[in-house]
CSV table of C-alpha atoms in Angstrom, one decimal:
chain,number,residue,atom,x,y,z
A,172,MET,CA,87.4,122.7,115.8
A,173,LYS,CA,88.4,119.9,113.4
A,174,PHE,CA,89.0,120.7,109.8
A,175,THR,CA,86.4,118.2,108.7
A,176,SER,CA,83.6,120.3,110.3
A,177,GLN,CA,85.1,123.4,108.9
A,178,HIS,CA,85.1,121.8,105.4
A,179,GLN,CA,81.5,120.8,105.9
A,180,ALA,CA,80.7,124.4,106.8
A,181,VAL,CA,82.2,125.5,103.5
A,182,ARG,CA,80.2,122.9,101.6
A,183,ARG,CA,77.0,124.0,103.2
A,184,ASN,CA,77.5,127.5,101.8
A,185,PRO,CA,77.2,127.0,98.1
A,186,ALA,CA,77.6,130.7,97.3
A,187,LEU,CA,81.2,130.6,98.4
A,188,SER,CA,82.5,127.5,96.7
A,189,GLN,CA,83.4,128.8,93.2
A,190,HIS,CA,82.4,131.5,90.7
A,191,HIS,CA,81.9,131.4,87.0
A,192,SER,CA,82.9,134.4,84.8
A,193,ARG,CA,83.0,134.4,81.0
A,194,GLY,CA,83.2,130.6,80.9
A,195,LYS,CA,86.1,130.4,83.4
A,196,THR,CA,86.0,129.1,87.0
A,197,TYR,CA,87.9,130.5,89.9
A,198,PHE,CA,87.8,130.4,93.7
A,199,ARG,CA,85.9,133.5,94.9
A,200,ALA,CA,86.2,133.0,98.6
A,201,VAL,CA,86.4,130.4,101.4
A,202,ILE,CA,84.5,131.3,104.5
A,203,ILE,CA,84.7,129.2,107.6
A,204,ARG,CA,82.1,129.5,110.4
A,205,LYS,CA,81.7,127.8,113.8
A,206,ARG,CA,78.5,125.8,114.4
A,207,ASP,CA,77.0,128.9,116.1
A,208,GLY,CA,77.6,130.9,112.9
A,209,THR,CA,80.6,132.9,114.2
A,210,PRO,CA,83.1,133.4,111.3
A,211,VAL,CA,86.7,132.3,112.0
A,212,SER,CA,89.9,132.6,110.0
A,213,LEU,CA,91.6,129.7,108.3
A,214,ASN,CA,95.3,129.1,107.9
A,215,VAL,CA,96.1,125.7,106.4
A,216,CYS,CA,99.5,125.1,104.8
A,217,GLY,CA,99.2,121.5,103.9
A,218,ARG,CA,100.0,118.2,105.7
A,219,LEU,CA,96.9,116.1,106.4
A,220,HIS,CA,94.4,118.9,105.8
A,221,GLN,CA,95.1,119.5,102.1
A,222,ALA,CA,92.5,122.2,102.1
A,223,GLY,CA,92.8,123.1,98.4
A,224,LEU,CA,92.2,119.5,97.4
A,225,LYS,CA,89.0,119.4,99.6
A,226,TRP,CA,87.8,122.6,98.0
A,227,LEU,CA,88.3,121.1,94.6
A,228,GLU,CA,86.4,118.0,95.7
A,229,SER,CA,83.5,120.1,96.9
A,230,ALA,CA,83.4,121.7,93.5
A,231,GLY,CA,83.1,118.3,91.8
A,232,PHE,CA,86.7,117.3,91.1
A,233,SER,CA,87.5,113.8,92.4
A,234,LEU,CA,91.2,113.5,92.0
A,235,ARG,CA,92.5,111.5,95.0
A,236,CYS,CA,93.7,107.9,94.2
A,237,SER,CA,94.2,105.6,97.2
A,238,TYR,CA,96.4,102.5,97.2
A,239,ASN,CA,98.0,100.0,99.5
A,240,GLY,CA,101.7,100.4,99.5
A,241,TYR,CA,103.4,97.2,100.7
A,242,THR,CA,103.0,93.5,101.5
A,243,THR,CA,105.3,90.6,102.5
A,244,LEU,CA,104.8,87.0,101.6
A,245,THR,CA,106.7,84.6,103.8
A,246,PHE,CA,107.6,81.0,102.8
A,247,ILE,CA,108.7,78.0,104.9
A,248,VAL,CA,111.6,76.5,103.0
A,249,SER,CA,112.9,73.1,104.1
A,250,LEU,CA,116.2,71.8,102.8
A,251,GLU,CA,114.2,69.4,100.5
A,252,LEU,CA,112.1,72.2,99.1
A,253,GLU,CA,115.2,74.4,98.6
A,254,ALA,CA,116.8,71.7,96.6
A,255,THR,CA,114.0,71.8,94.1
A,256,LEU,CA,114.3,75.6,93.5
A,257,PRO,CA,115.8,76.5,90.1
A,258,LEU,CA,118.2,79.0,91.6
A,259,PRO,CA,121.4,79.8,89.6
A,260,ASP,CA,124.7,79.0,91.4
A,261,LEU,CA,125.4,82.8,91.6
A,262,VAL,CA,122.6,83.4,94.0
A,263,LYS,CA,122.4,80.2,96.0
A,264,ASN,CA,124.6,81.6,98.8
A,265,THR,CA,123.3,85.2,98.7
A,266,ILE,CA,120.7,86.9,100.8
A,267,LEU,CA,119.1,88.9,98.0
A,268,VAL,CA,118.0,86.3,95.4
A,269,TYR,CA,116.4,88.8,93.0
A,270,GLY,CA,115.3,92.4,93.1
A,271,PHE,CA,113.2,94.4,90.7
A,272,VAL,CA,113.0,98.2,90.7
A,273,SER,CA,110.8,99.6,87.9
A,274,HIS,CA,111.7,102.6,85.8
A,275,LEU,CA,109.3,105.5,85.5
A,276,GLU,CA,107.9,104.2,82.2
A,277,SER,CA,107.4,100.7,83.5
A,278,GLY,CA,105.0,101.3,86.3
A,279,PRO,CA,105.1,102.0,90.0
A,280,THR,CA,105.6,98.5,91.5
A,281,THR,CA,108.8,96.8,92.8
A,282,PHE,CA,109.5,93.5,94.4
A,283,GLY,CA,112.4,91.5,95.9
A,284,LEU,CA,113.0,87.8,96.8
A,285,VAL,CA,115.2,87.4,99.8
A,286,LYS,CA,116.5,84.6,102.1
A,287,THR,CA,115.7,85.1,105.8
A,288,ASP,CA,116.4,83.4,109.1
A,289,ASN,CA,114.8,80.2,110.4
A,290,ASN,CA,114.5,78.4,107.0
A,291,THR,CA,112.3,81.0,105.4
A,292,MET,CA,112.3,83.2,102.3
A,293,GLN,CA,110.3,86.3,101.8
A,294,LEU,CA,108.8,88.0,98.7
A,295,LEU,CA,108.6,91.8,99.3
A,296,VAL,CA,106.2,93.7,97.1
A,297,GLY,CA,105.9,97.4,97.1
A,298,ASN,CA,103.5,99.6,95.2
A,299,ASN,CA,103.2,103.4,94.9
A,300,GLY,CA,100.4,103.6,92.4
A,301,ASP,CA,96.8,102.5,91.9
A,302,SER,CA,97.4,98.9,91.1
A,303,ASP,CA,96.1,96.3,93.6
A,304,LEU,CA,98.7,94.1,95.3
A,305,PRO,CA,98.1,90.3,95.4
A,306,ARG,CA,96.3,89.1,98.5
A,307,LEU,CA,96.3,85.3,97.6
A,308,ALA,CA,99.2,83.0,96.8
A,309,SER,CA,97.5,82.1,93.5
A,310,GLU,CA,97.6,85.8,92.5
A,311,VAL,CA,101.3,86.3,93.0
A,312,VAL,CA,102.9,84.9,89.8
A,313,PRO,CA,100.2,86.4,87.4
A,314,PHE,CA,100.8,89.7,89.2
A,315,LEU,CA,104.5,89.6,88.7
A,316,SER,CA,104.3,88.3,85.2
A,317,ASN,CA,102.5,91.6,84.2
A,318,PHE,CA,105.5,93.7,85.1
A,319,ARG,CA,106.9,95.6,82.1
A,320,ARG,CA,110.6,96.1,81.5
A,321,GLN,CA,113.1,96.1,78.7
A,322,ALA,CA,114.0,92.5,79.3
A,323,PRO,CA,111.6,90.0,80.7
A,324,ILE,CA,111.8,88.8,84.3
A,325,PRO,CA,114.0,85.7,84.2
A,326,SER,CA,112.0,82.5,84.0
A,327,TRP,CA,113.8,81.0,87.0
A,328,VAL,CA,112.6,83.8,89.2
A,329,LEU,CA,108.9,83.2,88.3
A,330,GLU,CA,109.3,79.5,88.5
A,331,THR,CA,111.0,79.8,92.0
A,332,ILE,CA,108.2,81.9,93.2
A,333,ARG,CA,105.6,79.6,91.8
A,334,ILE,CA,107.1,76.6,93.6
A,335,LEU,CA,107.3,78.6,96.9
A,336,CYS,CA,103.6,79.6,96.5
A,337,GLU,CA,102.5,76.1,96.0
A,338,ASN,CA,104.7,74.3,98.5
A,339,GLY,CA,106.2,76.8,100.9
A,340,SER,CA,103.1,77.3,103.2
A,341,PRO,CA,102.9,81.0,102.2
A,342,SER,CA,101.5,83.6,104.6
A,343,PHE,CA,100.9,87.3,104.0
A,344,ASP,CA,102.2,89.8,106.4
A,345,ASN,CA,100.7,93.1,105.6
A,346,ILE,CA,102.3,96.1,107.4
A,347,THR,CA,99.7,98.0,109.3
A,348,ILE,CA,100.2,101.4,107.6
A,349,SER,CA,97.3,103.6,106.6
A,350,THR,CA,96.2,103.6,103.0
A,351,GLN,CA,98.2,106.0,100.9
A,352,SER,CA,97.1,108.3,98.2
A,353,TYR,CA,98.1,110.8,95.6
A,354,VAL,CA,96.3,113.5,93.6
A,355,ARG,CA,95.9,113.1,89.9
A,356,TYR,CA,95.8,116.7,88.8
A,357,HIS,CA,96.8,115.6,85.3
A,358,MET,CA,93.4,114.0,84.9
A,359,VAL,CA,91.6,117.3,85.1
A,360,PRO,CA,90.6,118.5,81.6
A,361,ALA,CA,92.6,121.4,80.3
A,362,GLY,CA,91.3,124.7,81.6
A,363,ALA,CA,88.9,123.1,84.1
A,364,LEU,CA,90.8,123.8,87.2
A,365,PRO,CA,89.9,127.2,88.9
A,366,SER,CA,92.2,129.8,87.4
A,367,ASN,CA,93.7,130.8,90.8
A,368,CYS,CA,94.4,127.2,91.8
A,369,ILE,CA,98.1,126.3,91.6
A,370,ALA,CA,99.0,122.6,91.3
A,371,ILE,CA,102.8,122.5,91.3
A,372,GLN,CA,104.1,119.6,89.2
A,373,LEU,CA,102.1,116.5,88.7
A,374,ASN,CA,103.8,113.3,89.8
A,375,PRO,CA,104.6,112.9,93.5
A,376,ILE,CA,105.4,109.3,93.1
A,377,HIS,CA,108.5,109.4,91.0
A,378,SER,CA,109.8,112.9,91.8
A,379,HIS,CA,113.2,112.1,93.2
A,380,GLN,CA,113.9,115.5,94.7
A,381,GLY,CA,110.5,116.2,96.3
A,382,PHE,CA,111.8,118.3,99.1
A,383,THR,CA,114.0,120.3,96.8
A,384,LYS,CA,111.0,121.1,94.6
A,385,ILE,CA,109.0,122.2,97.7
A,386,VAL,CA,111.7,124.7,98.7
A,387,LEU,CA,112.3,126.1,95.2
A,388,ASN,CA,108.6,126.5,94.4
A,389,SER,CA,108.0,128.1,97.8
A,390,ILE,CA,110.7,130.6,97.2
A,391,THR,CA,109.2,131.3,93.8
A,392,LEU,CA,105.6,131.6,95.1
A,393,ASN,CA,106.5,134.0,97.9
A,394,PRO,CA,107.4,137.1,95.9
A,395,LEU,CA,104.3,136.6,93.7
A,396,LEU,CA,102.1,136.6,96.8
A,397,ASN,CA,103.8,139.8,97.9
A,398,THR,CA,102.5,141.5,94.7
A,399,VAL,CA,98.9,140.9,95.8
A,400,ASP,CA,97.2,144.0,97.3
A,401,PRO,CA,97.2,143.4,101.1
A,402,ARG,CA,93.9,145.2,101.3
A,403,SER,CA,92.3,142.5,99.2
A,404,ASN,CA,91.0,139.3,100.7
A,405,ASN,CA,91.1,137.4,97.4
A,406,LEU,CA,93.8,136.2,95.1
A,407,PRO,CA,93.6,137.5,91.5
A,408,ARG,CA,91.7,135.3,89.1
A,409,ASP,CA,94.8,135.0,86.9
A,410,PHE,CA,97.1,134.3,89.8
A,411,ALA,CA,98.0,130.7,88.7
A,412,ALA,CA,98.6,131.8,85.1
A,413,ARG,CA,100.9,134.6,86.3
A,414,TYR,CA,102.8,132.1,88.5
A,415,PHE,CA,103.5,129.6,85.7
A,416,LYS,CA,104.4,132.4,83.2
A,417,ASN,CA,106.9,133.8,85.7
A,418,ASP,CA,110.5,133.8,84.4
A,419,VAL,CA,111.6,132.7,87.9
A,420,VAL,CA,109.3,129.6,87.7
A,421,THR,CA,110.8,128.7,84.3
A,422,ALA,CA,114.3,129.0,85.8
A,423,VAL,CA,113.3,126.9,88.8
A,424,PHE,CA,111.8,124.1,86.6
A,425,GLU,CA,115.0,124.1,84.5
A,426,LYS,CA,117.0,123.6,87.7
A,427,ILE,CA,114.6,120.8,88.8
A,428,GLU,CA,115.0,119.1,85.4
A,429,GLY,CA,118.7,119.2,85.9
A,430,PHE,CA,118.4,117.6,89.3
A,431,ARG,CA,116.1,114.9,87.9
A,432,LYS,CA,118.6,114.0,85.3
A,433,SER,CA,121.5,113.9,87.7
A,434,VAL,CA,122.8,110.4,88.4
A,435,THR,CA,124.9,111.4,91.5
A,436,LEU,CA,122.8,114.0,93.4
A,437,ASP,CA,121.0,111.6,95.7
A,438,PHE,CA,123.8,109.1,96.3
A,439,CYS,CA,127.0,110.9,95.4
A,440,LEU,CA,127.9,107.9,93.3
A,441,PRO,CA,127.0,107.1,89.6
A,442,LEU,CA,124.3,104.6,89.2
A,443,LEU,CA,124.5,104.5,85.4
A,444,THR,CA,127.1,102.9,83.2
A,445,ASP,CA,127.8,104.2,79.7
A,446,GLY,CA,124.5,106.0,79.8
A,447,SER,CA,122.4,102.8,80.4
A,448,PRO,CA,120.7,101.9,83.6
A,449,THR,CA,122.6,99.2,85.6
A,450,THR,CA,120.6,96.7,87.5
A,451,THR,CA,123.5,96.3,90.0
A,452,GLY,CA,123.9,100.0,90.7
A,453,ILE,CA,122.2,100.0,94.1
A,454,LEU,CA,124.1,96.8,95.1
A,455,GLN,CA,127.4,98.4,94.1
A,456,LEU,CA,126.5,101.5,96.1
A,457,ARG,CA,125.7,99.4,99.2
A,458,GLN,CA,129.0,97.4,98.8
A,459,THR,CA,131.0,100.6,98.3
A,460,ARG,CA,129.5,102.2,101.4
A,461,THR,CA,130.2,99.1,103.4
A,462,GLN,CA,133.8,99.0,102.3
A,463,THR,CA,134.5,102.7,102.9
A,464,ARG,CA,132.7,102.9,106.3
A,465,PRO,CA,135.2,103.8,109.0
């Protein structure tokens, strides 16, 4: 039986969705039945099912945000057109003309302008948030102009892209991947989530050690689950509060914060210089790896 039909079965049983007590909300039970009414057990640990999120949605919390993650804009660049591009001498003979990777505070969108084979150039635009990617050539430069960073995007970059959009026979090549999404638990009013619903961390987009967090939080969650009376079919109403007040959780989050601040954990090479972000860090990393490869 598909989970969708199971979820619909839950929604058709309003007595089992949630319970209110003294002004607080918590999950009382989740009962799944087949179409003939036979009760069945449910064991969903995540992946595409995301049962907890669906239960929250059935209780009135709409938290999922969908977005399209990537698009490529290809330009035909003749020698005559290339001669009109205001490219600095430094990048005229390079493959990567310009790359932009946003910092956490600057938004979730990145882009790069590269030279490719057969007299073409490509503008690669990636997005891991809820902003809409450009779908028309006329939308590209205004879209990129809105990027926020400490220093503005160089004017020659935007001018080059404008010329390519107007004269380079642009064509969009959208990778056929499914629409992506993330859950905005941080948009739920304080105290509104069911008290036994655990939402670990808030931002899946910029969490650099996502798998590490999963492992550490699972290790933390397991002993707390073991404290629940095995004869009970329900989690305690204060289960989430106990989880986040746990000293082990505090220690785990302190470790995670240390991982997040590390500049060498992911790549084993420093990507910061004198405490300031370097725009050439990734390129230095790639060059170093190439030179040291046996």
